[in-house]
CSV table of C-alpha atoms in Angstrom, one decimal:
chain,number,residue,atom,x,y,z
A,30,MET,CA,165.7,189.5,54.1
A,31,ALA,CA,167.5,192.4,53.5
A,32,GLU,CA,169.0,194.9,56.2
A,33,GLY,CA,166.7,198.0,56.4
A,34,ALA,CA,163.3,196.6,55.3
A,35,ALA,CA,160.6,198.7,56.5
A,36,PRO,CA,158.2,197.3,59.2
A,37,GLY,CA,155.5,198.4,57.9
A,38,SER,CA,156.5,196.8,53.6
A,39,PRO,CA,154.3,193.7,52.9
A,40,VAL,CA,157.1,191.5,54.2
A,41,TRP,CA,157.3,191.8,57.7
A,42,ARG,CA,153.8,190.4,59.8
A,43,ARG,CA,152.9,190.0,63.9
A,44,PRO,CA,154.5,187.4,65.3
A,45,ARG,CA,152.0,184.8,66.8
A,46,VAL,CA,152.3,182.9,69.8
A,47,ARG,CA,151.7,179.3,70.8
A,48,ASP,CA,149.1,178.4,73.8
A,49,ALA,CA,148.2,181.9,75.3
A,50,GLY,CA,146.9,179.8,78.2
A,51,THR,CA,150.2,179.3,78.8
A,52,THR,CA,152.4,181.9,76.8
A,53,GLY,CA,153.3,184.7,78.2
A,54,LEU,CA,154.4,188.9,76.8
A,55,SER,CA,157.7,187.5,77.7
A,56,ASP,CA,157.6,184.4,75.9
A,57,ALA,CA,156.4,185.8,72.8
A,58,VAL,CA,159.3,188.3,72.6
A,59,THR,CA,161.8,185.1,72.9
A,60,GLN,CA,159.5,183.4,70.4
A,61,ALA,CA,160.1,187.2,68.0
A,62,SER,CA,163.9,187.0,68.9
A,63,GLY,CA,165.4,183.5,68.2
A,64,ASP,CA,165.6,180.8,70.1
A,65,ASN,CA,168.5,181.7,72.8
A,66,GLY,CA,166.0,184.0,75.0
A,67,GLY,CA,169.6,186.1,75.7
A,68,MET,CA,169.0,189.6,75.4
A,69,ASP,CA,170.2,190.5,72.0
A,70,SER,CA,169.8,193.4,69.5
A,71,ALA,CA,165.9,192.8,68.9
A,72,ALA,CA,165.1,191.7,72.8
A,73,ARG,CA,166.4,195.4,74.0
A,74,HIS,CA,164.3,197.0,70.9
A,75,PRO,CA,160.8,196.5,72.3
A,76,ALA,CA,159.5,197.9,67.9
A,77,SER,CA,161.5,195.8,66.3
A,78,VAL,CA,160.7,192.0,68.3
A,79,ALA,CA,157.1,193.4,67.7
A,80,LEU,CA,157.6,192.2,63.6
A,81,VAL,CA,159.1,189.2,62.2
A,82,PRO,CA,159.7,188.5,58.4
A,83,ARG,CA,157.3,186.3,57.0
A,84,GLU,CA,158.0,183.2,55.7
A,85,THR,CA,158.5,183.0,51.8
A,86,GLY,CA,156.9,179.6,51.1
A,87,ARG,CA,153.5,180.3,52.5
A,88,PRO,CA,150.9,178.1,50.7
A,89,PRO,CA,149.0,179.4,48.1
A,90,TRP,CA,145.1,180.1,49.5
A,91,PRO,CA,143.1,177.1,47.8
A,92,SER,CA,146.2,174.5,49.4
A,93,ARG,CA,145.8,176.1,52.9
A,94,ARG,CA,141.6,176.0,52.5
A,95,LEU,CA,142.0,172.6,51.0
A,96,PHE,CA,139.4,171.2,54.0
A,97,PRO,CA,136.6,173.5,53.5
A,98,LEU,CA,136.6,173.5,50.0
A,99,LEU,CA,136.7,169.9,49.8
A,100,ALA,CA,133.8,169.9,51.9
A,101,THR,CA,131.5,172.3,50.0
A,102,ILE,CA,132.4,170.2,46.6
A,103,VAL,CA,131.3,167.0,48.6
A,104,MET,CA,128.3,168.9,50.2
A,105,THR,CA,127.2,170.1,46.9
A,106,VAL,CA,127.3,166.4,45.1
A,107,VAL,CA,126.5,164.3,48.3
A,108,GLY,CA,123.0,167.5,49.1
A,109,MET,CA,121.8,167.6,45.1
A,110,ALA,CA,122.1,164.0,44.8
A,111,GLY,CA,119.9,163.2,47.8
A,112,THR,CA,117.3,165.8,47.0
A,113,ILE,CA,116.8,163.9,43.4
A,114,TRP,CA,117.2,160.6,43.9
A,115,GLY,CA,117.1,160.0,47.3
A,116,PRO,CA,113.4,160.3,47.2
A,117,ARG,CA,112.9,156.8,45.4
A,118,TYR,CA,114.6,155.1,48.6
A,119,TYR,CA,111.0,155.6,50.5
A,120,GLY,CA,108.7,155.0,47.7
A,121,LYS,CA,108.3,158.7,45.9
A,122,THR,CA,109.5,160.2,42.5
A,123,ALA,CA,109.1,164.0,43.2
A,124,TRP,CA,112.7,166.0,44.0
A,125,ALA,CA,112.9,166.8,47.6
A,126,LEU,CA,113.4,170.4,47.7
A,127,PRO,CA,113.9,172.4,50.8
A,128,ASP,CA,110.4,174.5,50.8
A,129,ASP,CA,111.4,177.3,52.5
A,130,LEU,CA,113.8,178.9,49.9
A,131,TRP,CA,111.1,180.1,47.1
A,132,GLY,CA,110.0,182.3,49.5
A,133,THR,CA,113.1,183.9,49.8
A,134,LEU,CA,114.3,183.5,46.2
A,135,ILE,CA,110.9,185.4,44.7
A,136,ALA,CA,112.2,188.5,47.7
A,137,ALA,CA,115.2,187.9,45.5
A,138,GLN,CA,114.1,188.5,42.2
A,139,ARG,CA,111.6,191.1,43.2
A,140,LEU,CA,115.0,192.9,45.5
A,141,ALA,CA,116.0,192.5,41.7
A,142,HIS,CA,114.1,194.1,39.6
A,143,LEU,CA,113.8,197.0,41.8
A,144,ASN,CA,110.4,195.9,43.9
A,145,LEU,CA,111.0,196.7,47.2
A,146,ALA,CA,107.4,197.3,48.0
A,147,GLY,CA,107.3,193.6,47.5
A,148,LEU,CA,109.3,192.8,49.7
A,149,TYR,CA,107.5,191.5,52.5
A,150,THR,CA,104.7,190.8,50.7
A,151,TRP,CA,103.2,187.3,50.1
A,152,PRO,CA,104.1,184.9,49.0
A,153,THR,CA,108.3,185.7,50.4
A,154,GLN,CA,106.8,185.2,54.2
A,155,LEU,CA,110.0,186.7,54.5
A,156,VAL,CA,110.4,188.1,58.2
A,157,SER,CA,114.2,188.5,58.5
A,158,LEU,CA,116.5,192.1,57.3
A,159,PRO,CA,116.1,192.7,53.4
A,160,GLY,CA,120.3,190.8,53.5
A,161,THR,CA,118.7,187.4,53.7
A,162,ALA,CA,117.2,188.7,49.6
A,163,VAL,CA,120.1,190.1,49.0
A,164,ILE,CA,123.2,186.9,49.4
A,165,LEU,CA,120.2,185.6,46.8
A,166,VAL,CA,120.3,188.3,44.0
A,167,PRO,CA,122.9,187.0,42.2
A,168,ALA,CA,121.0,183.2,41.9
A,169,ALA,CA,117.4,185.2,40.9
A,170,LEU,CA,119.5,187.3,37.6
A,171,VAL,CA,120.4,184.2,36.5
A,172,ILE,CA,117.1,182.1,36.7
A,173,ASP,CA,116.1,185.0,34.9
A,174,VAL,CA,117.8,185.0,32.1
A,175,THR,CA,117.7,182.0,31.3
A,176,GLY,CA,114.6,182.1,31.1
A,177,LEU,CA,113.2,179.9,34.2
A,178,GLN,CA,110.0,180.2,36.0
A,179,LEU,CA,110.1,180.7,39.5
A,180,GLY,CA,107.5,180.4,42.5
A,181,LEU,CA,106.0,178.1,45.0
A,182,PRO,CA,107.2,175.0,44.7
A,183,VAL,CA,103.9,173.9,44.1
A,184,ALA,CA,104.1,175.4,40.9
A,185,HIS,CA,107.0,173.7,40.3
A,186,GLY,CA,106.3,170.3,39.7
A,187,PRO,CA,107.8,167.6,41.1
A,188,TYR,CA,110.8,168.0,38.7
A,189,PRO,CA,112.0,172.2,39.0
A,190,ALA,CA,114.3,172.4,37.2
A,191,VAL,CA,115.5,176.1,39.2
A,192,TRP,CA,116.8,173.8,41.8
A,193,LEU,CA,119.5,172.9,39.6
A,194,LEU,CA,121.4,176.6,39.8
A,195,ALA,CA,119.5,177.4,43.4
A,196,GLY,CA,120.7,174.0,45.5
A,197,PRO,CA,124.5,174.3,44.3
A,198,TYR,CA,124.2,178.4,44.9
A,199,GLN,CA,122.7,178.3,48.3
A,200,VAL,CA,125.5,175.1,49.5
A,201,ALA,CA,128.0,177.2,48.1
A,202,ILE,CA,127.1,180.8,49.7
A,203,SER,CA,126.9,178.5,53.0
A,204,ALA,CA,130.4,177.7,53.2
A,205,VAL,CA,131.4,181.0,53.7
A,206,ALA,CA,130.5,179.5,57.9
A,207,LEU,CA,133.5,176.7,56.9
A,208,PHE,CA,135.7,179.0,55.4
A,209,ALA,CA,135.4,181.4,58.8
A,210,ALA,CA,135.8,178.7,61.4
A,211,ASP,CA,139.2,177.1,59.2
A,212,ALA,CA,140.2,180.6,59.2
A,213,ILE,CA,139.8,180.7,63.4
A,214,ALA,CA,141.4,176.9,63.3
A,215,GLU,CA,145.0,178.2,61.6
A,216,ARG,CA,144.3,180.8,64.0
A,217,LEU,CA,144.0,178.8,67.1
A,218,GLY,CA,146.9,176.6,65.6
A,219,ALA,CA,145.0,172.5,65.4
A,220,THR,CA,147.0,170.6,62.9
A,221,ARG,CA,145.2,169.6,59.7
A,222,PRO,CA,143.7,166.4,60.9
A,223,LYS,CA,142.2,168.6,63.3
A,224,ARG,CA,140.9,170.9,60.9
A,225,PHE,CA,139.9,167.7,58.0
A,226,VAL,CA,137.6,166.9,61.1
A,227,LEU,CA,136.5,169.7,61.7
A,228,ALA,CA,135.5,170.6,58.0
A,229,ALA,CA,133.8,167.3,58.0
A,230,ALA,CA,131.7,167.9,60.9
A,231,SER,CA,131.1,170.8,59.9
A,232,ALA,CA,129.7,170.6,56.3
A,233,THR,CA,127.2,167.8,58.3
A,234,ALA,CA,125.5,169.7,60.4
A,235,LEU,CA,125.0,172.3,58.0
A,236,TRP,CA,123.4,170.5,56.0
A,237,SER,CA,120.6,170.6,57.7
A,238,VAL,CA,120.4,174.9,57.4
A,239,THR,CA,121.6,174.3,53.4
A,240,VAL,CA,120.1,171.1,51.7
A,241,ARG,CA,117.3,170.2,54.4
A,242,TRP,CA,115.2,173.6,54.9
A,243,GLY,CA,116.9,176.4,52.2
A,244,HIS,CA,117.8,179.0,54.8
A,245,PRO,CA,121.3,180.2,53.3
A,246,GLU,CA,121.4,183.4,55.6
A,247,ASP,CA,121.8,181.3,58.7
A,248,ALA,CA,125.2,180.3,57.4
A,249,VAL,CA,126.3,183.1,56.1
A,250,ALA,CA,125.5,185.4,59.0
A,251,THR,CA,127.0,182.7,61.2
A,252,GLY,CA,130.4,182.6,58.7
A,253,LEU,CA,130.8,186.7,58.8
A,254,LEU,CA,130.1,187.0,62.4
A,255,MET,CA,132.6,184.6,63.1
A,256,TYR,CA,135.3,186.1,60.3
A,257,ALA,CA,134.9,189.6,62.2
A,258,VAL,CA,134.9,187.5,65.8
A,259,LEU,CA,139.0,186.8,64.2
A,260,ASP,CA,139.7,190.9,62.8
A,261,LEU,CA,138.8,192.1,66.1
A,262,ALA,CA,141.0,189.2,67.3
A,263,ASP,CA,143.4,190.6,64.8
A,264,ALA,CA,143.3,194.6,65.5
A,265,ARG,CA,141.1,195.0,62.7
A,266,THR,CA,138.1,196.7,64.5
A,267,TRP,CA,136.8,198.2,61.3
A,268,ARG,CA,137.0,195.6,59.3
A,269,SER,CA,135.2,193.2,62.5
A,270,ALA,CA,132.6,196.2,62.2
A,271,TRP,CA,131.8,196.1,59.1
A,272,LEU,CA,131.4,192.0,58.6
A,273,ALA,CA,129.2,192.3,62.0
A,274,GLY,CA,127.2,194.2,60.9
A,275,ALA,CA,126.5,193.0,57.6
A,276,ALA,CA,126.0,189.7,59.3
A,277,VAL,CA,123.1,191.6,61.1
A,278,ALA,CA,121.8,192.2,57.9
A,279,VAL,CA,121.1,189.3,56.5
A,280,GLN,CA,120.1,187.5,59.6
A,281,PRO,CA,119.7,189.1,63.1
A,282,LEU,CA,120.3,186.5,65.0
A,283,VAL,CA,123.9,187.5,65.8
A,284,LEU,CA,122.3,190.7,66.6
A,285,LEU,CA,122.8,188.4,70.6
A,286,ALA,CA,126.7,188.3,70.2
A,287,PHE,CA,126.7,192.0,69.7
A,288,PRO,CA,126.8,193.0,73.5
A,289,LEU,CA,130.1,190.6,73.8
A,290,LEU,CA,131.8,192.1,70.9
A,291,ALA,CA,131.4,195.5,72.1
A,292,ALA,CA,132.4,194.4,75.8
A,293,VAL,CA,135.7,193.2,74.2
A,294,VAL,CA,135.9,196.5,71.4
A,295,GLU,CA,138.2,199.7,73.4
A,296,PRO,CA,136.2,202.2,75.1
A,297,ARG,CA,137.7,204.8,72.8
A,298,ARG,CA,136.1,202.6,69.7
A,299,LEU,CA,133.2,201.6,70.5
A,300,ALA,CA,131.2,204.6,68.8
A,301,GLY,CA,132.4,203.9,65.4
A,302,TYR,CA,132.5,200.0,65.8
A,303,ALA,CA,129.1,199.8,66.3
A,304,ALA,CA,127.9,203.4,63.6
A,305,ARG,CA,129.2,200.6,61.3
A,306,ALA,CA,128.2,198.3,62.4
A,307,ALA,CA,124.8,199.2,62.3
A,308,ALA,CA,125.3,201.1,58.7
A,309,PRO,CA,123.9,198.3,56.4
A,310,SER,CA,121.2,197.1,58.2
A,311,ALA,CA,120.0,200.9,59.2
A,312,VAL,CA,120.0,201.5,54.6
A,313,LEU,CA,118.5,198.7,54.1
A,314,LEU,CA,115.5,198.3,56.8
A,315,ALA,CA,114.5,201.9,55.6
A,316,ALA,CA,114.6,201.6,52.1
A,317,ALA,CA,112.3,198.7,52.2
A,318,ALA,CA,109.9,200.2,54.7
A,319,ALA,CA,109.8,204.2,52.3
A,320,ALA,CA,108.5,201.8,49.8
A,321,ASN,CA,106.7,200.0,52.7
A,322,TRP,CA,106.1,200.6,56.1
A,323,THR,CA,103.2,198.8,56.6
A,324,ALA,CA,103.9,194.9,55.6
A,325,THR,CA,107.8,196.2,56.9
A,326,VAL,CA,107.6,196.7,60.1
A,327,HIS,CA,105.2,193.8,61.1
A,328,ALA,CA,107.2,190.8,59.2
A,329,VAL,CA,110.2,192.9,61.1
A,330,THR,CA,108.9,193.1,65.1
A,331,SER,CA,106.7,190.2,65.0
A,332,GLN,CA,108.2,187.4,63.2
A,333,PRO,CA,105.8,184.9,63.4
A,334,ASN,CA,105.7,181.1,63.3
A,335,SER,CA,103.2,178.8,62.9
A,336,PRO,CA,103.0,175.7,65.8
A,337,GLN,CA,100.7,173.6,63.4
A,338,VAL,CA,103.9,173.4,61.1
A,339,ASP,CA,107.2,173.2,63.5
A,340,HIS,CA,107.7,172.5,66.9
A,341,PRO,CA,106.2,173.9,69.5
A,342,THR,CA,108.4,174.8,72.7
A,343,PRO,CA,106.9,174.9,76.0
A,344,TRP,CA,107.5,179.4,75.8
A,345,LEU,CA,104.2,178.3,73.1
A,346,TYR,CA,101.9,179.5,76.2
A,347,LEU,CA,103.7,182.7,77.2
A,348,TYR,CA,103.4,184.8,73.7
A,349,PRO,CA,101.1,186.3,71.7
A,350,ARG,CA,99.2,184.5,68.9
A,351,MET,CA,98.1,185.7,65.6
A,352,ALA,CA,96.5,185.5,62.6
A,353,ASP,CA,96.0,181.7,61.3
A,354,ASP,CA,97.1,180.2,64.7
A,355,GLN,CA,100.8,182.4,64.6
A,356,VAL,CA,102.9,182.7,67.1
A,357,ALA,CA,104.7,186.3,67.8
A,358,ALA,CA,108.6,185.5,68.1
A,359,GLY,CA,109.8,188.3,68.4
A,360,PRO,CA,109.6,188.4,72.2
A,361,ALA,CA,111.1,185.9,72.6
A,362,ARG,CA,114.1,186.9,70.3
A,363,ILE,CA,114.2,190.2,73.1
A,364,LEU,CA,114.1,187.9,76.1
A,365,ALA,CA,117.4,186.0,74.6
A,366,ILE,CA,119.0,189.4,73.9
A,367,VAL,CA,118.7,190.7,78.0
A,368,VAL,CA,120.2,187.2,78.7
A,369,ALA,CA,123.4,188.1,76.4
A,370,CYS,CA,123.9,191.3,77.3
A,371,GLY,CA,124.1,188.9,81.2
A,372,CYS,CA,127.1,186.8,79.5
A,373,ALA,CA,128.4,190.5,78.2
A,374,TRP,CA,128.9,191.5,81.7
A,375,VAL,CA,131.1,188.3,82.0
A,376,VAL,CA,133.1,189.1,79.3
A,377,ALA,CA,133.6,192.6,80.1
A,378,ARG,CA,134.7,192.0,83.7
A,379,ARG,CA,137.5,189.1,82.5
A,380,TRP,CA,138.5,191.8,79.3
A,381,ARG,CA,138.8,194.7,82.1
A,382,ALA,CA,141.1,192.6,84.4
A,383,ALA,CA,143.4,191.8,81.6
A,384,ARG,CA,144.0,195.4,80.4
A,385,THR,CA,144.8,196.1,83.1
A,386,ARG,CA,148.1,194.3,83.1
A,387,GLN,CA,148.6,194.6,79.0
A,388,PRO,CA,147.7,197.1,76.3
A,389,ALA,CA,145.6,196.4,74.1
A,390,GLY,CA,146.2,194.9,70.9
A,391,ARG,CA,146.2,191.4,69.3
A,392,TRP,CA,144.0,188.4,71.7
A,393,GLY,CA,146.1,185.2,71.7
A,394,GLN,CA,144.8,181.6,71.3
A,395,GLN,CA,143.6,181.6,74.5
A,396,GLY,CA,141.4,185.0,74.4
A,397,LEU,CA,140.2,184.1,70.8
A,398,ALA,CA,138.8,181.0,72.1
A,399,GLU,CA,137.0,182.3,75.0
A,400,LEU,CA,135.3,184.7,73.0
A,401,LEU,CA,134.4,181.9,70.3
A,402,TRP,CA,132.8,179.7,73.1
A,403,TRP,CA,130.3,182.5,74.8
A,404,THR,CA,129.6,184.1,71.3
A,405,ALA,CA,128.2,179.9,70.6
A,406,VAL,CA,126.6,180.1,74.5
A,407,THR,CA,124.4,183.7,73.3
A,408,LEU,CA,124.1,182.4,70.2
A,409,ALA,CA,122.2,178.6,71.7
A,410,LEU,CA,119.6,180.7,73.9
A,411,ARG,CA,117.6,181.9,70.5
A,412,SER,CA,116.6,178.8,70.7
A,413,VAL,CA,116.3,178.1,74.6
A,414,PHE,CA,113.7,180.9,74.6
A,415,GLU,CA,112.1,180.0,71.3
A,416,PRO,CA,108.2,179.3,70.8
A,417,VAL,CA,108.6,177.4,67.9
A,418,MET,CA,111.5,176.2,66.3
A,419,VAL,CA,112.9,174.4,63.9
A,420,SER,CA,115.9,172.1,63.1
A,421,TYR,CA,118.2,174.2,61.9
A,422,TYR,CA,117.6,176.3,63.9
A,423,LEU,CA,120.2,174.4,66.2
A,424,TRP,CA,123.6,175.5,64.1
A,425,PRO,CA,124.7,178.3,65.1
A,426,PRO,CA,125.5,177.3,68.3
A,427,LEU,CA,127.1,173.9,66.7
A,428,ALA,CA,129.3,175.7,64.6
A,429,VAL,CA,130.4,178.3,66.7
A,430,ALA,CA,131.3,175.8,69.4
A,431,LEU,CA,133.2,173.8,67.0
A,432,ALA,CA,135.6,176.3,65.6
A,433,ALA,CA,136.5,177.0,69.8
A,434,ALA,CA,136.9,174.0,69.9
A,435,ALA,CA,138.8,173.4,67.2
A,436,ARG,CA,142.2,173.6,68.5
A,437,ASP,CA,142.4,169.8,71.7
A,438,TRP,CA,141.1,166.2,70.7
A,439,SER,CA,139.6,166.1,73.8
A,440,ARG,CA,137.1,169.5,73.0
A,441,LEU,CA,137.0,168.6,69.3
A,442,LEU,CA,135.9,165.2,69.0
A,443,PRO,CA,132.8,165.0,71.4
A,444,THR,CA,132.0,168.5,69.9
A,445,GLY,CA,131.6,167.1,66.5
A,446,CYS,CA,130.0,164.2,68.1
A,447,VAL,CA,127.2,165.9,69.4
A,448,ALA,CA,127.1,168.2,66.9
A,449,VAL,CA,126.5,165.6,63.9
A,450,GLY,CA,124.3,163.1,66.7
A,451,LEU,CA,121.6,166.4,66.9
A,452,THR,CA,121.4,167.5,63.6
A,453,PHE,CA,120.1,164.3,61.9
A,454,PHE,CA,117.9,163.4,65.6
A,455,SER,CA,116.6,166.8,65.3
A,456,GLN,CA,115.0,165.9,62.2
A,457,ILE,CA,112.4,163.7,64.5
A,458,SER,CA,108.7,166.1,64.2
A,459,TRP,CA,107.4,165.2,67.5
A,460,ARG,CA,105.1,167.6,68.3
A,461,ASN,CA,104.8,167.2,71.8
A,462,PRO,CA,106.0,170.7,73.7
A,463,TRP,CA,108.2,169.5,76.0
A,464,SER,CA,109.4,165.8,73.7
A,465,TRP,CA,111.0,167.7,71.1
A,466,TRP,CA,112.7,170.7,72.9
A,467,THR,CA,114.2,168.9,76.0
A,468,PRO,CA,116.4,167.1,74.0
A,469,MET,CA,116.7,169.6,71.9
A,470,VAL,CA,118.8,172.4,74.8
A,471,ALA,CA,120.1,169.8,76.3
A,472,GLY,CA,122.5,168.3,73.6
A,473,LEU,CA,123.3,171.9,72.8
A,474,ALA,CA,124.1,172.1,76.3
A,475,LEU,CA,126.4,169.3,76.1
A,476,ALA,CA,127.7,170.3,73.0
A,477,LEU,CA,129.0,173.9,75.3
A,478,PHE,CA,130.3,171.5,77.3
A,479,PHE,CA,132.6,170.2,75.8
A,480,ALA,CA,133.5,173.1,73.5
A,481,ARG,CA,133.9,174.9,76.9
A,482,VAL,CA,137.7,177.0,77.0
A,483,ARG,CA,139.7,175.5,79.9
A,484,PRO,CA,141.0,177.6,81.9
A,485,GLY,CA,145.2,178.0,81.5
A,486,ALA,CA,147.9,179.4,83.8
A,487,GLY,CA,146.3,182.9,83.3
A,488,SER,CA,142.8,182.6,84.0
A,489,ALA,CA,141.9,186.2,82.4
A,490,PRO,CA,142.4,186.5,78.3
A,491,GLN,CA,145.7,187.7,76.5
A,492,VAL,CA,146.1,190.4,74.8
A,493,LEU,CA,149.4,191.1,73.0
A,494,PRO,CA,150.3,194.5,71.9
A,495,GLU,CA,150.0,196.4,68.7
A,496,PRO,CA,154.0,196.6,67.2
A,497,GLY,CA,156.1,199.8,68.8
A,498,GLU,CA,153.7,200.1,72.2
A,499,GLN,CA,155.9,199.4,75.7
A,500,LEU,CA,156.2,195.7,77.3
A,501,ALA,CA,155.8,196.5,80.3
A,502,ALA,CA,155.3,193.2,80.7
A,503,ASP,CA,159.2,192.5,79.9
A,504,GLY,CA,160.1,196.0,81.7
A,505,ALA,CA,161.3,197.2,78.5
A,506,PRO,CA,162.4,200.4,78.3
């Protein structure tokens, strides 16, 4: 690189440390200034130390994201084959379709036709925010253009051609979670074999969300949330806020992680972060409520679920019953948010301790992995307190826990084994409130135990300085 190039030019980047659990700020300076470790000109000028030349031979994006790309292709092919030809092994001829997907597709079709009043009316059965339908609008438009008829599964017959479009599309958009996990693993310094295992385990667990149950909104929201955490770790606060807001608009489940994000955002940026994060949901929900206030408020606040169809849990008897023997799941999710705030309080104390010793800026690997693990803990609270569960509820915390464990074989392999085993074991249709819920929660706890971040030399998360900031820990001028 030519001398005198501006630090803000595209050929410069910030350095990354090898292991934030054992590497301090002084080691980061040594890595950036050279291997001699001496007091050369770069070490004497911290502003120049904060930036190092970018490698000219950086692989293209398809090469860097090869494993999630392959996992997406394999999941699409195997998933479609399993739904079309798989039932023949059980003596059935009709395709095995995810029933929940069709109502959301109808909501997306109404949204594409600007029929906002029908977004929360029969037969959409939509109880999430409108972003759930927004992500399926492209598929609904293609279905309209091709002239295919969209309705409930009983109206399609045993071999609906619309599935040949909707199936691959929902898998493709759900793969954002696979790409987010791989980007996090790359940031954590995971080797390519570990990233291969991560992609394989994550895609296997994702089968329950997409191919089996047809809820791509859970995968999209979780993937956007992981990208938001990654951007926050890289000091891109404004982009993190928009990504987190988009995640909530798609699936409010990720609200459980918002107290954690608020705990680690710099106080002076918290108001702007919250405003950006709230904007997408507020706009979409206001538009739907203006078109049909009664249906929108009822669906979003009560969030009914049926214990006759899905798995009842021991919490079932503590929550109010609704029409058609359904249960209001909304109060349970408020309780989960309260507990998530307690987790955020623990994290906030550790982050405050880190900030008193180091300037605000990019996090080290230890800090990123630790926040991801706590994010998985908060997402698991939904399964702990839910009165009625479905097996795909287990996936979001498992996906984030796998990403948090990607750096070490000792954490990744057992976490991956538990995630895959729990994915298939959860498909058992036991109806007793205790016999199904208890092993599911125990399996989640086991996965979180294996994925937990082991403390390094310093117990508090490391925070790396922004370019040009004073490196007080090294006594730099």
